[in-house]
Short mmCIF file of C-alpha atoms in Angstrom, two decimals:
data_model
loop_
_atom_site.label_atom_id
_atom_site.label_comp_id
_atom_site.label_asym_id
_atom_site.label_seq_id
_atom_site.Cartn_x
_atom_site.Cartn_y
_atom_site.Cartn_z
CA MET A 10 0.00 0.00 0.00
CA THR A 11 1.36 3.38 -1.01
CA LEU A 12 0.34 6.41 0.98
CA SER A 13 -0.20 9.76 -0.67
CA PRO A 14 2.23 12.59 0.06
CA ALA A 15 -0.47 14.34 2.11
CA TRP A 16 -0.84 11.29 4.39
CA LEU A 17 2.92 10.91 4.69
CA LEU A 18 3.27 14.56 5.73
CA LEU A 19 0.41 14.17 8.19
CA ALA A 20 2.16 11.15 9.71
CA ALA A 21 5.43 13.12 9.88
CA ASP A 22 3.66 15.98 11.66
CA GLY A 23 2.10 13.47 14.05
CA LEU A 24 5.56 12.12 14.88
CA LEU A 25 6.81 15.65 15.44
CA ILE A 26 3.97 16.24 17.91
CA ILE A 27 4.78 12.97 19.72
CA HIS A 28 8.45 13.98 19.83
CA THR A 29 7.54 17.38 21.27
CA LEU A 30 5.30 15.77 23.90
CA PHE A 31 8.14 13.42 24.86
CA ILE A 32 10.48 16.38 25.34
CA ALA A 33 7.82 18.26 27.32
CA PHE A 34 7.34 15.21 29.57
CA VAL A 35 11.07 15.03 30.30
CA VAL A 36 11.54 18.76 30.89
CA PHE A 37 8.30 19.60 32.70
CA GLY A 38 8.35 16.32 34.57
CA LEU A 39 11.48 17.47 36.37
CA VAL A 40 9.96 20.91 36.96
CA PHE A 41 6.91 19.28 38.56
CA ILE A 42 9.07 16.93 40.64
CA ILE A 43 11.05 19.86 42.03
CA ALA A 44 7.87 21.88 42.64
CA GLY A 45 6.30 18.81 44.25
CA LEU A 46 9.27 18.49 46.55
CA ALA A 47 8.92 22.13 47.59
CA TRP A 48 5.12 22.04 47.97
CA GLN A 49 4.88 18.43 49.15
CA TRP A 50 2.73 17.17 46.28
CA ARG A 51 2.30 13.46 46.88
CA TRP A 52 1.58 12.59 43.23
CA VAL A 53 5.15 13.41 42.15
CA ARG A 54 6.29 10.38 44.14
CA ASN A 55 4.10 8.06 42.05
CA PRO A 56 6.40 5.19 41.00
CA TRP A 57 4.88 4.86 37.52
CA PHE A 58 5.46 8.53 36.80
CA ARG A 59 8.97 8.51 38.26
CA PHE A 60 10.17 5.32 36.52
CA MET A 61 8.78 6.54 33.17
CA HIS A 62 10.46 9.91 33.68
CA LEU A 63 13.81 8.38 34.62
CA GLY A 64 13.56 5.93 31.71
CA ALA A 65 12.75 8.72 29.25
CA ILE A 66 15.81 10.81 30.09
CA GLY A 67 17.87 7.62 30.32
CA ILE A 68 17.01 6.76 26.71
CA VAL A 69 18.00 10.25 25.57
CA VAL A 70 21.33 10.12 27.41
CA VAL A 71 22.26 6.64 26.15
CA GLN A 72 21.43 7.63 22.57
CA SER A 73 23.55 10.73 22.96
CA TRP A 74 26.52 8.85 24.43
CA LEU A 75 26.33 6.30 21.59
CA GLY A 76 25.94 8.99 18.94
CA VAL A 77 22.58 7.60 17.84
CA VAL A 78 20.07 9.93 16.19
CA CYS A 79 16.66 9.78 17.83
CA PRO A 80 14.53 7.21 15.98
CA LEU A 81 11.57 9.62 15.98
CA THR A 82 13.67 12.18 14.09
CA THR A 83 14.87 9.56 11.60
CA TRP A 84 11.35 8.22 11.05
CA GLU A 85 9.91 11.71 10.62
CA ASN A 86 12.59 12.68 8.10
CA ASN A 87 12.06 9.46 6.14
CA LEU A 88 8.33 10.16 5.92
CA ARG A 89 8.97 13.71 4.71
CA VAL A 90 11.44 12.54 2.06
CA ARG A 91 9.01 9.83 0.89
CA ALA A 92 6.37 12.55 0.54
CA GLY A 93 8.71 14.50 -1.72
CA ASP A 94 9.28 17.13 0.95
CA VAL A 95 12.57 18.39 2.27
CA ALA A 96 13.32 17.32 5.82
CA TYR A 97 12.30 20.06 8.26
CA ALA A 98 10.45 22.23 5.79
CA GLY A 99 6.72 22.15 5.47
CA SER A 100 3.60 22.64 7.49
CA PHE A 101 2.76 25.22 10.12
CA ILE A 102 2.98 22.63 12.91
CA GLN A 103 6.30 21.40 11.68
CA HIS A 104 7.74 24.88 11.24
CA TRP A 105 7.01 26.05 14.79
CA LEU A 106 7.69 22.81 16.64
CA HIS A 107 11.04 22.45 14.90
CA LYS A 108 11.97 25.99 15.86
CA LEU A 109 11.08 25.09 19.44
CA ILE A 110 12.91 21.76 19.79
CA PHE A 111 15.74 21.72 17.22
CA TYR A 112 18.73 24.00 17.15
CA GLN A 113 22.31 23.77 15.93
CA ALA A 114 25.27 23.02 18.19
CA GLU A 115 28.18 20.60 18.34
CA ALA A 116 27.21 17.05 19.33
CA TRP A 117 29.21 17.25 22.58
CA VAL A 118 27.06 20.21 23.71
CA PHE A 119 23.92 18.08 23.51
CA THR A 120 25.61 15.12 25.19
CA LEU A 121 26.75 17.36 28.05
CA ALA A 122 23.32 19.01 28.38
CA TYR A 123 21.46 15.67 28.36
CA THR A 124 23.88 14.19 30.88
CA ALA A 125 23.60 17.21 33.19
CA PHE A 126 19.81 17.10 32.93
CA ALA A 127 19.84 13.38 33.74
CA ALA A 128 22.02 14.13 36.78
CA LEU A 129 19.34 16.58 37.95
CA VAL A 130 16.70 13.88 37.48
CA VAL A 131 18.78 11.46 39.57
CA LEU A 132 19.28 14.15 42.23
CA ALA A 133 15.52 14.74 42.30
CA TRP A 134 15.09 10.97 42.64
CA ARG A 135 17.34 11.03 45.72
CA LEU A 136 15.67 14.11 47.26
CA ALA A 137 12.11 12.98 46.53
CA PRO A 138 12.17 9.22 45.95
CA PRO A 139 9.09 7.53 44.54
CA ASP A 140 6.72 5.98 47.04
CA LEU A 141 7.18 2.30 46.18
CA SER A 142 4.44 1.28 48.58
CA LYS A 143 1.91 2.47 45.95
CA LYS A 144 0.95 0.22 43.08
#
């Protein structure tokens, strides 16, 4: 089955939205954990939330250390190329989300930033550990 270029671009935009939500979960998850520590929000100690958050940043850091491009980025670019589009040029959604989450820097800068962010997540884990008595 061959999808039309419009469907391929729609799928690429969908992946971009998923990618953006993943990034938002990692970044704002830590913000909420720190706020929850300060304001004693019990929900930030939920083990499901905390393990998913730690796993999410862990995946990013391991990919960065190994020099692996995020599979969501690769998949999105492949869909755009199959649609006859240029990678990272296209729809309104794509234009603005890419400006928000993609920028140019040396690879080591990203590796350092991801590793430092992961260290903050681990520190938050130590300061506000998940309540493992909850299921």
